[in-house]
PDB file of C-alpha atoms in Angstrom:
ATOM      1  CA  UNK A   1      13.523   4.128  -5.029  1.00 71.00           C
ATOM      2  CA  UNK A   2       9.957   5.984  -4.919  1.00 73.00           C
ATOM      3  CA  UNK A   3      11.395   8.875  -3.154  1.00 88.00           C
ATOM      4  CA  UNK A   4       9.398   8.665  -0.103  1.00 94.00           C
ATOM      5  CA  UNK A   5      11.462   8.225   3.435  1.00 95.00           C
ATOM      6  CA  UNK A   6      10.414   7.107   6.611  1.00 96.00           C
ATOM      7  CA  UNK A   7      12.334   6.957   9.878  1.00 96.00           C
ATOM      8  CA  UNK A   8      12.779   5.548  12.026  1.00 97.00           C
ATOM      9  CA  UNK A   9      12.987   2.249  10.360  1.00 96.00           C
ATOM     10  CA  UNK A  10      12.566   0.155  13.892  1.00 96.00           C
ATOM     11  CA  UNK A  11      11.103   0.691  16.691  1.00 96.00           C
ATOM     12  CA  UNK A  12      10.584  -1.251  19.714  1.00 98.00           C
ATOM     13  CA  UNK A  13       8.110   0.213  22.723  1.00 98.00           C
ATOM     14  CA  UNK A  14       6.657  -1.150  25.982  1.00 98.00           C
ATOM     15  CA  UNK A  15       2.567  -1.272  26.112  1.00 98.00           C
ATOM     16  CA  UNK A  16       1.143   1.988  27.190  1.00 98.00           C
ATOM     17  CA  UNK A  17       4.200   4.273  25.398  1.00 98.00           C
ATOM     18  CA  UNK A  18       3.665   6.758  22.643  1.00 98.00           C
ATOM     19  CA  UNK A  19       5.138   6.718  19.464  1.00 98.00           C
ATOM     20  CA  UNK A  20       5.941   9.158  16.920  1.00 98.00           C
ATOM     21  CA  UNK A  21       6.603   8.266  13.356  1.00 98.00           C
ATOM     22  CA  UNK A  22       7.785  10.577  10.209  1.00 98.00           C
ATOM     23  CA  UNK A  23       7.396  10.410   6.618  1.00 97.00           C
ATOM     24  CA  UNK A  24       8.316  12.784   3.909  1.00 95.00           C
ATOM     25  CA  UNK A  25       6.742  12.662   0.820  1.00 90.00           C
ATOM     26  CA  UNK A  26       8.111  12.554  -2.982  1.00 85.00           C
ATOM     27  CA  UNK A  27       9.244  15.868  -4.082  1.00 83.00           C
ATOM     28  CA  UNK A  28       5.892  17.495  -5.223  1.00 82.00           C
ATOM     29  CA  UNK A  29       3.812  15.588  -3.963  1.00 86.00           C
ATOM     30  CA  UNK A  30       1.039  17.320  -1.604  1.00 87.00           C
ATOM     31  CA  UNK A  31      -0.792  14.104  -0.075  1.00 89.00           C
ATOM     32  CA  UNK A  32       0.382  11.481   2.428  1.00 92.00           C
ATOM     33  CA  UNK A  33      -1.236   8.437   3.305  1.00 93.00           C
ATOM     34  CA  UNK A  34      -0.570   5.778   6.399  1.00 96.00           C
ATOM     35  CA  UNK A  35      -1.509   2.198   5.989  1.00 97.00           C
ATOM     36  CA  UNK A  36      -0.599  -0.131   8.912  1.00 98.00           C
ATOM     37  CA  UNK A  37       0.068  -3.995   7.662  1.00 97.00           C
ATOM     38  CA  UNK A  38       0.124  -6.739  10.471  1.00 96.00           C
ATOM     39  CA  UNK A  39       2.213  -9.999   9.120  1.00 93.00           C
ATOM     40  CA  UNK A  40       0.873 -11.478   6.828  1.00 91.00           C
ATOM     41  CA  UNK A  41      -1.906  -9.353   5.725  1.00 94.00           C
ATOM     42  CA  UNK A  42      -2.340  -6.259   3.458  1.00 96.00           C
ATOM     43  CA  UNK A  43      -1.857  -2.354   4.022  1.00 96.00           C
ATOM     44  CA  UNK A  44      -4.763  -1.336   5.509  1.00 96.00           C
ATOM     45  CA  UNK A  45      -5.912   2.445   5.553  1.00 94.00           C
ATOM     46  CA  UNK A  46      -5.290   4.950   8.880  1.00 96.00           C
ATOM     47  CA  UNK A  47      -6.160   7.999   7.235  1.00 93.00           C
ATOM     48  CA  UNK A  48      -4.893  11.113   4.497  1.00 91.00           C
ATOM     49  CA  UNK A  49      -3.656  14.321   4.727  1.00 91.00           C
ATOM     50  CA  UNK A  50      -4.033  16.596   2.021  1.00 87.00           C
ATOM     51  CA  UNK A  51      -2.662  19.996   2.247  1.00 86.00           C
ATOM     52  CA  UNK A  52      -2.167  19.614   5.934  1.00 89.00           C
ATOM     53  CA  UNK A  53      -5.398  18.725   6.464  1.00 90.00           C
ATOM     54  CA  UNK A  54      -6.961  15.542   7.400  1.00 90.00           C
ATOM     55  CA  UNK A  55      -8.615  13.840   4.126  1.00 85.00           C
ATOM     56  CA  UNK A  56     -10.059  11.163   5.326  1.00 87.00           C
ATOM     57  CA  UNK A  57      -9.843   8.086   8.119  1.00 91.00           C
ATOM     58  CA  UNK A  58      -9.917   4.335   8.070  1.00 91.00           C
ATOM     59  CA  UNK A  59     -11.126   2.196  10.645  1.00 92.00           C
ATOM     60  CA  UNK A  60      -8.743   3.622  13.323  1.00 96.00           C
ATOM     61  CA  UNK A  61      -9.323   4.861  17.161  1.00 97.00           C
ATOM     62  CA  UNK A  62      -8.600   8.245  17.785  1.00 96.00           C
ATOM     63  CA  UNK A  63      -5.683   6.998  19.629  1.00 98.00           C
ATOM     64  CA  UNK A  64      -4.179   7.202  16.001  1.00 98.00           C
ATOM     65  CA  UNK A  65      -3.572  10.680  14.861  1.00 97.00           C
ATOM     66  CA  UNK A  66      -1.224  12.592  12.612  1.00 96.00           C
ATOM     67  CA  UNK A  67       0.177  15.799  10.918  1.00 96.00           C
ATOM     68  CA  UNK A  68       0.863  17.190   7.694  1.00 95.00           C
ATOM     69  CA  UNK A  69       3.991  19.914   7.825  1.00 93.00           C
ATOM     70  CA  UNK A  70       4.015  22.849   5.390  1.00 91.00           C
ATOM     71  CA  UNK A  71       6.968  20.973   3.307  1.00 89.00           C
ATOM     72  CA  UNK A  72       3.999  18.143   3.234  1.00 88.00           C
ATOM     73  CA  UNK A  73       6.072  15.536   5.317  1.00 93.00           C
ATOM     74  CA  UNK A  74       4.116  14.218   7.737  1.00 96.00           C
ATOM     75  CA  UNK A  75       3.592  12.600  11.348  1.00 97.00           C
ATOM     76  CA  UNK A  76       1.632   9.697  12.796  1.00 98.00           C
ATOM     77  CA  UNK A  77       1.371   9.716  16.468  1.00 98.00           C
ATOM     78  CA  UNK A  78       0.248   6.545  18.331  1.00 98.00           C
ATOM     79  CA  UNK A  79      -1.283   6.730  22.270  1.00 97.00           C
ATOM     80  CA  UNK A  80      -1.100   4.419  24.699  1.00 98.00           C
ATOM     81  CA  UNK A  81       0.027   1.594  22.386  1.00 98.00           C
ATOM     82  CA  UNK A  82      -1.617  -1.794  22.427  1.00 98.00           C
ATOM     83  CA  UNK A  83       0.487  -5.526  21.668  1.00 97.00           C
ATOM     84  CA  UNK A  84      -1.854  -5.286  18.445  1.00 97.00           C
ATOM     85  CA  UNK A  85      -0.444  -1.714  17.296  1.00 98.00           C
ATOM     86  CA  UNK A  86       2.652  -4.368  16.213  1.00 98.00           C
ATOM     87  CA  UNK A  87       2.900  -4.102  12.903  1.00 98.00           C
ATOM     88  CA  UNK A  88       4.457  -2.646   9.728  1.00 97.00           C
ATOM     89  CA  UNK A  89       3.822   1.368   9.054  1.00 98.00           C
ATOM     90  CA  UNK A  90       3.920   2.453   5.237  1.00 97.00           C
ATOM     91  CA  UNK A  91       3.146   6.048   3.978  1.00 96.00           C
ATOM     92  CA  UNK A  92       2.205   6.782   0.581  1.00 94.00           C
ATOM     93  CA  UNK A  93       2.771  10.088  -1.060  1.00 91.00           C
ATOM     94  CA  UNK A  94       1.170  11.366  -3.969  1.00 87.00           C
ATOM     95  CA  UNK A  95       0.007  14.053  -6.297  1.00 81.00           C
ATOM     96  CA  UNK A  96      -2.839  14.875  -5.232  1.00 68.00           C
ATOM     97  CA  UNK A  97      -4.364  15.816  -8.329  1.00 60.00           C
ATOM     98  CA  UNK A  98      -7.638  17.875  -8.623  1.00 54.00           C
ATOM     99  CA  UNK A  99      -9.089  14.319  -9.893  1.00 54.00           C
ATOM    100  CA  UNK A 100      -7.530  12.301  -6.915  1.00 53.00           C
ATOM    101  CA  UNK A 101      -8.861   9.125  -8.639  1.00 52.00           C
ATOM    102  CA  UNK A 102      -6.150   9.863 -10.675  1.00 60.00           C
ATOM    103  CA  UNK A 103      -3.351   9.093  -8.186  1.00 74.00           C
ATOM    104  CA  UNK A 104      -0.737   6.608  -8.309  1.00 83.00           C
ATOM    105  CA  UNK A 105       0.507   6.288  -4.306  1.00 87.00           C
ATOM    106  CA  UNK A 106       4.426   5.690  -4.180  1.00 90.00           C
ATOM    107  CA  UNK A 107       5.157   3.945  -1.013  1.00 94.00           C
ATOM    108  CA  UNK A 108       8.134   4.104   1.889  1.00 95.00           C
ATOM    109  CA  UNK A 109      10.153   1.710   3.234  1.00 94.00           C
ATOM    110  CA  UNK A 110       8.199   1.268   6.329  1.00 96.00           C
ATOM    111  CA  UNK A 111       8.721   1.461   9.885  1.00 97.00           C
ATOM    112  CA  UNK A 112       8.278  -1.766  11.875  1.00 97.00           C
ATOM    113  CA  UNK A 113       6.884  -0.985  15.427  1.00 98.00           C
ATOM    114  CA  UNK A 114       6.828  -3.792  17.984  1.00 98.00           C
ATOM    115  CA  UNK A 115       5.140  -3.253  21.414  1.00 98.00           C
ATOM    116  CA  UNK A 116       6.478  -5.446  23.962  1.00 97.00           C
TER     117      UNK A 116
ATOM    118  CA  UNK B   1     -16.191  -0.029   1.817  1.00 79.00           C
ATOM    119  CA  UNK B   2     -15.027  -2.079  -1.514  1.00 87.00           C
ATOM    120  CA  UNK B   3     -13.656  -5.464  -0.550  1.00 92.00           C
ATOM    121  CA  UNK B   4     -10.670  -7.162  -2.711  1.00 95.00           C
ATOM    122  CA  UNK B   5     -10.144 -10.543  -2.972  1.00 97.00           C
ATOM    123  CA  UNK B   6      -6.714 -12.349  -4.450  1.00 98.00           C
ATOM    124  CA  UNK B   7      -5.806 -15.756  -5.723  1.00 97.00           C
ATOM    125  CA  UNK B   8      -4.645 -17.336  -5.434  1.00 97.00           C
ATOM    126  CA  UNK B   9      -3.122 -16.699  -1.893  1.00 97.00           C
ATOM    127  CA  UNK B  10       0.395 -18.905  -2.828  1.00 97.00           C
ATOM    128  CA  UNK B  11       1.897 -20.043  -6.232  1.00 97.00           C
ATOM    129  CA  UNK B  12       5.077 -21.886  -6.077  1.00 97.00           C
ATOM    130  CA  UNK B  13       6.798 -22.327  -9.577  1.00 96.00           C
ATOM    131  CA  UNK B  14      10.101 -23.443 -10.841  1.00 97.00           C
ATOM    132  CA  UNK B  15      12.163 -20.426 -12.948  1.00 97.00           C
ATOM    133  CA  UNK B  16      10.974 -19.676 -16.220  1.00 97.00           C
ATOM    134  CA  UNK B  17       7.626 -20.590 -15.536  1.00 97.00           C
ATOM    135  CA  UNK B  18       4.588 -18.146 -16.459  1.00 97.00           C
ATOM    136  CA  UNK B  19       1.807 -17.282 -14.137  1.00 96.00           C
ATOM    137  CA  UNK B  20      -1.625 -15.341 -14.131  1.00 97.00           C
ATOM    138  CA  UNK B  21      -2.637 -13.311 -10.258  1.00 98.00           C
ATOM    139  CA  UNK B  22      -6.271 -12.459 -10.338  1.00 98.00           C
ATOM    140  CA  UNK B  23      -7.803  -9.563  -8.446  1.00 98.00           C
ATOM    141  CA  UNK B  24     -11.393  -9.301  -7.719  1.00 97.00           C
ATOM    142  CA  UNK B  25     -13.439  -6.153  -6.846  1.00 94.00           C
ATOM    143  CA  UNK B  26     -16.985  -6.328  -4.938  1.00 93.00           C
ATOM    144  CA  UNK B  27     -17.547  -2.392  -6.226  1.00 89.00           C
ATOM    145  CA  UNK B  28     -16.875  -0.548  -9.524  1.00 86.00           C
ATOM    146  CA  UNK B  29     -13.171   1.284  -9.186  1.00 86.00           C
ATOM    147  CA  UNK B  30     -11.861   4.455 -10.232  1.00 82.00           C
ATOM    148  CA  UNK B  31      -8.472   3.579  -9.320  1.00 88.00           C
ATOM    149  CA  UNK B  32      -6.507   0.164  -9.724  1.00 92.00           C
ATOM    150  CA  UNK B  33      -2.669  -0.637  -8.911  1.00 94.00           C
ATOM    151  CA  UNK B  34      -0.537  -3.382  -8.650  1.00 97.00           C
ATOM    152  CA  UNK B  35       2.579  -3.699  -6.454  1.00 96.00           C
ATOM    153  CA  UNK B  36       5.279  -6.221  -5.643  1.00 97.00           C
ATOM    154  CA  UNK B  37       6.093  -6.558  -1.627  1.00 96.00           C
ATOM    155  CA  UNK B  38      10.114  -7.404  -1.494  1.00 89.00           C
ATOM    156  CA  UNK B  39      11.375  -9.025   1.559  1.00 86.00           C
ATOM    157  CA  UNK B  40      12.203  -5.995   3.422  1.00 86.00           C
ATOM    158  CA  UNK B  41       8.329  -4.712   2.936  1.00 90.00           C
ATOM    159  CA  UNK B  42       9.356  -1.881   0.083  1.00 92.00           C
ATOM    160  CA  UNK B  43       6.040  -1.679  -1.814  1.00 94.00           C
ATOM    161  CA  UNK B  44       6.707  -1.207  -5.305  1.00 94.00           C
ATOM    162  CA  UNK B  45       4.677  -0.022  -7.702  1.00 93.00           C
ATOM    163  CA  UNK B  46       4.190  -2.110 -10.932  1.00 95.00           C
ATOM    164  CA  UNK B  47       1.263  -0.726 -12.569  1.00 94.00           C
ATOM    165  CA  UNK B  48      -1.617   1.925 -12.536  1.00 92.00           C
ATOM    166  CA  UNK B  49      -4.444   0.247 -14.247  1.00 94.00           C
ATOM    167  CA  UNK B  50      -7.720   1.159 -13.728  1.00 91.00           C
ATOM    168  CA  UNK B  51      -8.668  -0.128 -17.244  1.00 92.00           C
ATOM    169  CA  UNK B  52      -7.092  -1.888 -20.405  1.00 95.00           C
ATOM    170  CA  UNK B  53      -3.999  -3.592 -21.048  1.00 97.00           C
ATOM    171  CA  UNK B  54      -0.779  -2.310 -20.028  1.00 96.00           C
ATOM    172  CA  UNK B  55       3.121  -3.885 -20.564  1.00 97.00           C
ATOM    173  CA  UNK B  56       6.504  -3.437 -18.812  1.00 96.00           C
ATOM    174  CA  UNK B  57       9.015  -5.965 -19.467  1.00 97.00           C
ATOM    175  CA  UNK B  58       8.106  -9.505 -18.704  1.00 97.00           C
ATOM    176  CA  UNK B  59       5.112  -8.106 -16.553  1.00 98.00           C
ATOM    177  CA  UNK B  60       1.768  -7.128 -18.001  1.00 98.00           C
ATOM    178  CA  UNK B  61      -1.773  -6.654 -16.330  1.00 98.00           C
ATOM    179  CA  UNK B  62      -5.291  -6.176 -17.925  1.00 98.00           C
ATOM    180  CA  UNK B  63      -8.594  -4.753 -15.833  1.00 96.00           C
ATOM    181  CA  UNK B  64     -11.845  -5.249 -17.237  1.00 96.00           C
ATOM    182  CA  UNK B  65     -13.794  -2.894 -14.917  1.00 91.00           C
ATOM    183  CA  UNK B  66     -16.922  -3.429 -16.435  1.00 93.00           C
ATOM    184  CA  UNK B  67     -16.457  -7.239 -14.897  1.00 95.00           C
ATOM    185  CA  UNK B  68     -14.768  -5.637 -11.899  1.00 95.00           C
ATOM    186  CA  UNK B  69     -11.586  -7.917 -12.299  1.00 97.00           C
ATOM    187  CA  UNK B  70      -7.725  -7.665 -12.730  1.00 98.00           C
ATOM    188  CA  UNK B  71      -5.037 -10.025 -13.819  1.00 98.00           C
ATOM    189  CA  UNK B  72      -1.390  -9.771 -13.553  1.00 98.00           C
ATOM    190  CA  UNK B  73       1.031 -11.754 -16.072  1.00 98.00           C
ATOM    191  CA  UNK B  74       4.219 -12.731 -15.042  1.00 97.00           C
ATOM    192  CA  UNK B  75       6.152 -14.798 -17.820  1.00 97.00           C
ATOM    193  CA  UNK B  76       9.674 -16.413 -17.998  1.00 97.00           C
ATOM    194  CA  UNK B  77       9.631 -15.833 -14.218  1.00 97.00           C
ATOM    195  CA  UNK B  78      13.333 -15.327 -12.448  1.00 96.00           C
ATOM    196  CA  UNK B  79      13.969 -16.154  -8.733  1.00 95.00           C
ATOM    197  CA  UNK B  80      13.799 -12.276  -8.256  1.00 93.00           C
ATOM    198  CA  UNK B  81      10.450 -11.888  -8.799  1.00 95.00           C
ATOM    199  CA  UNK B  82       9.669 -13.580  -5.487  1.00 95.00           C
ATOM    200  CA  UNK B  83       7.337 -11.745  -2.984  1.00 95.00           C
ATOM    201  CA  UNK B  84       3.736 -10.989  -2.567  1.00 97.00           C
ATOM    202  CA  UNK B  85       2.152  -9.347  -5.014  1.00 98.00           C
ATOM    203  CA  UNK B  86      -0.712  -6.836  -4.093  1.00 98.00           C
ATOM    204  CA  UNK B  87      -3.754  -5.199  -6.192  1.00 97.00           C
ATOM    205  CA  UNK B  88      -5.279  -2.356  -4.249  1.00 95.00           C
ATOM    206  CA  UNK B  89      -8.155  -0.306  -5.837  1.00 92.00           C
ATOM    207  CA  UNK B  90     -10.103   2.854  -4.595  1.00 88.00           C
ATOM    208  CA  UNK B  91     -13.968   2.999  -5.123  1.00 81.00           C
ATOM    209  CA  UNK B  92     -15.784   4.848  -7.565  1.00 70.00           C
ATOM    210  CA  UNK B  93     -17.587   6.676  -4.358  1.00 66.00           C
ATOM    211  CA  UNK B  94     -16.180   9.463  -1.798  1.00 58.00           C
ATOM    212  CA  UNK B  95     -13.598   7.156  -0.770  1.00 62.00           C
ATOM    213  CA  UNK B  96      -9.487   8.608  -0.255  1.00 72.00           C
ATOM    214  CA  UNK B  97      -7.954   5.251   0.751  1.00 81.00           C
ATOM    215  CA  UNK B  98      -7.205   2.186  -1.033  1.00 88.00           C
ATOM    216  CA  UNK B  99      -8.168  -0.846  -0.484  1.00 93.00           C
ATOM    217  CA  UNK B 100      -6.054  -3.613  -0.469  1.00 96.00           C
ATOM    218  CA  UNK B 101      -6.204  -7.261  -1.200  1.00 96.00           C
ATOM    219  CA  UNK B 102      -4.765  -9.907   1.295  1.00 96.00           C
ATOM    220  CA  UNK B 103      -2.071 -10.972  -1.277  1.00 97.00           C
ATOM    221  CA  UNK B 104      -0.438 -13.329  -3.344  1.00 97.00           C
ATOM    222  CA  UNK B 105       2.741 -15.070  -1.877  1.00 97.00           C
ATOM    223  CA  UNK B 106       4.814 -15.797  -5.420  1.00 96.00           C
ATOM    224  CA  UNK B 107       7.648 -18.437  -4.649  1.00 96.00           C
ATOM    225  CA  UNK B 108      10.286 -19.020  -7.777  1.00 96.00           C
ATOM    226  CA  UNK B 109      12.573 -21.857  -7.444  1.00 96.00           C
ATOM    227  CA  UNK B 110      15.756 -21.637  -9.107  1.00 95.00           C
TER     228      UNK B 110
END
């Protein structure tokens, strides 16, 4: 157990739909991360939020957006979903440290989306 | 970006067994970790290593930055520790995200 939730834990959408999924973070913890993972590959990066504010951004359209709450849980929103968006959906909380190379990221359970 | 490569990508071995994962880095890195992936796609964390030699049960892992490697030990291996096994490191540069490896896909037959 890391501490970090996500819900839903499925989800199953039609091409075109929007899609909303939550995250809160480890207690203390001021910094959320997304990753997406298709099968078979590893996490890769949608973007950070640090104190509510976006903290950087992968490779990701714009399409792919989010939002950091005041307790620091957090959001990611996904527009007019693609059969590619299919995939697993991990957040990451962490410390957020004033030295953020210092973080260790502690991981959800996921939420696995699949567009139909 | 850094890019991180794994090997190898699959390692079957009977229970018992010991094994070495590898991790390679094409950029220095400030920040190293290794999880385990169970079946169910919980990430856990096994170590934070961005350097040295650390130890936690039958699991160990050693990064030699300067050489911009990491290997993780897994002796007397148990059915349990099947999975895929992930390093992920962030860059010594401006870089929030990690970057992680494709995997390896760690098979222990009872």
């Amino acid at each position: 157990e890391t501490g970090v939730t996500q819900s839903p834990t499925h989800l199953i959408k039609t091409r075109g739909q929007q899609v909303t999924l939550r995250c809160s973070s480890q207690s203390g913890h001021n910094t959320v991360s997304w990753y997406q993972q298709a099968l078979g590959q590893g996490p890769q990066f949608i973007f950070q939020y640090y104190r509510e504010e976006e903290n950087g951004r992968g490779n990701f359209p714009p399409r792919f957006s989010g939002l950091q709450f005041p307790n620091y849980s957090s959001e990611l929103n996904v527009n007019a979903l693609e059969l590619d968006d299919s995939a697993l959906y991990l957040c990451a909380s962490s410390l957020g440290v004033v030295d953020r190379a210092q973080e260790t990221q502690y991981f959800g359970p996921g939420t696995r989306l699949l567009v139909l | 970006g850094i890019q991180v490569e794994q090997s190898p990508p699959d390692l079957i071995l009977q229970e018992g067994a010991n094994s070495t994962l590898r991790c390679n880095f094409s950029d220095s890195v400030n920040n190293l970790q290794w999880f385990h992936q169970n079946p169910w796609g919980q990430l856990i964390n096994l170590f934070y290593i961005p350097s040295g030699t650390k130890q936690n049960g039958r699991l160990s892992a050693t990064t030699v930055a300067t050489e911009r490697y990491s290997l993780l030990y897994i002796s007397s291996s148990q059915t349990t520790d099947s999975g895929v096994y992930f390093c992920a490191g962030r860059s010594s540069g401006s870089a929030r995200q990690l970057t992680f490896g494709s995997g390896t896909q760690l098979t222990v037959l009872p």
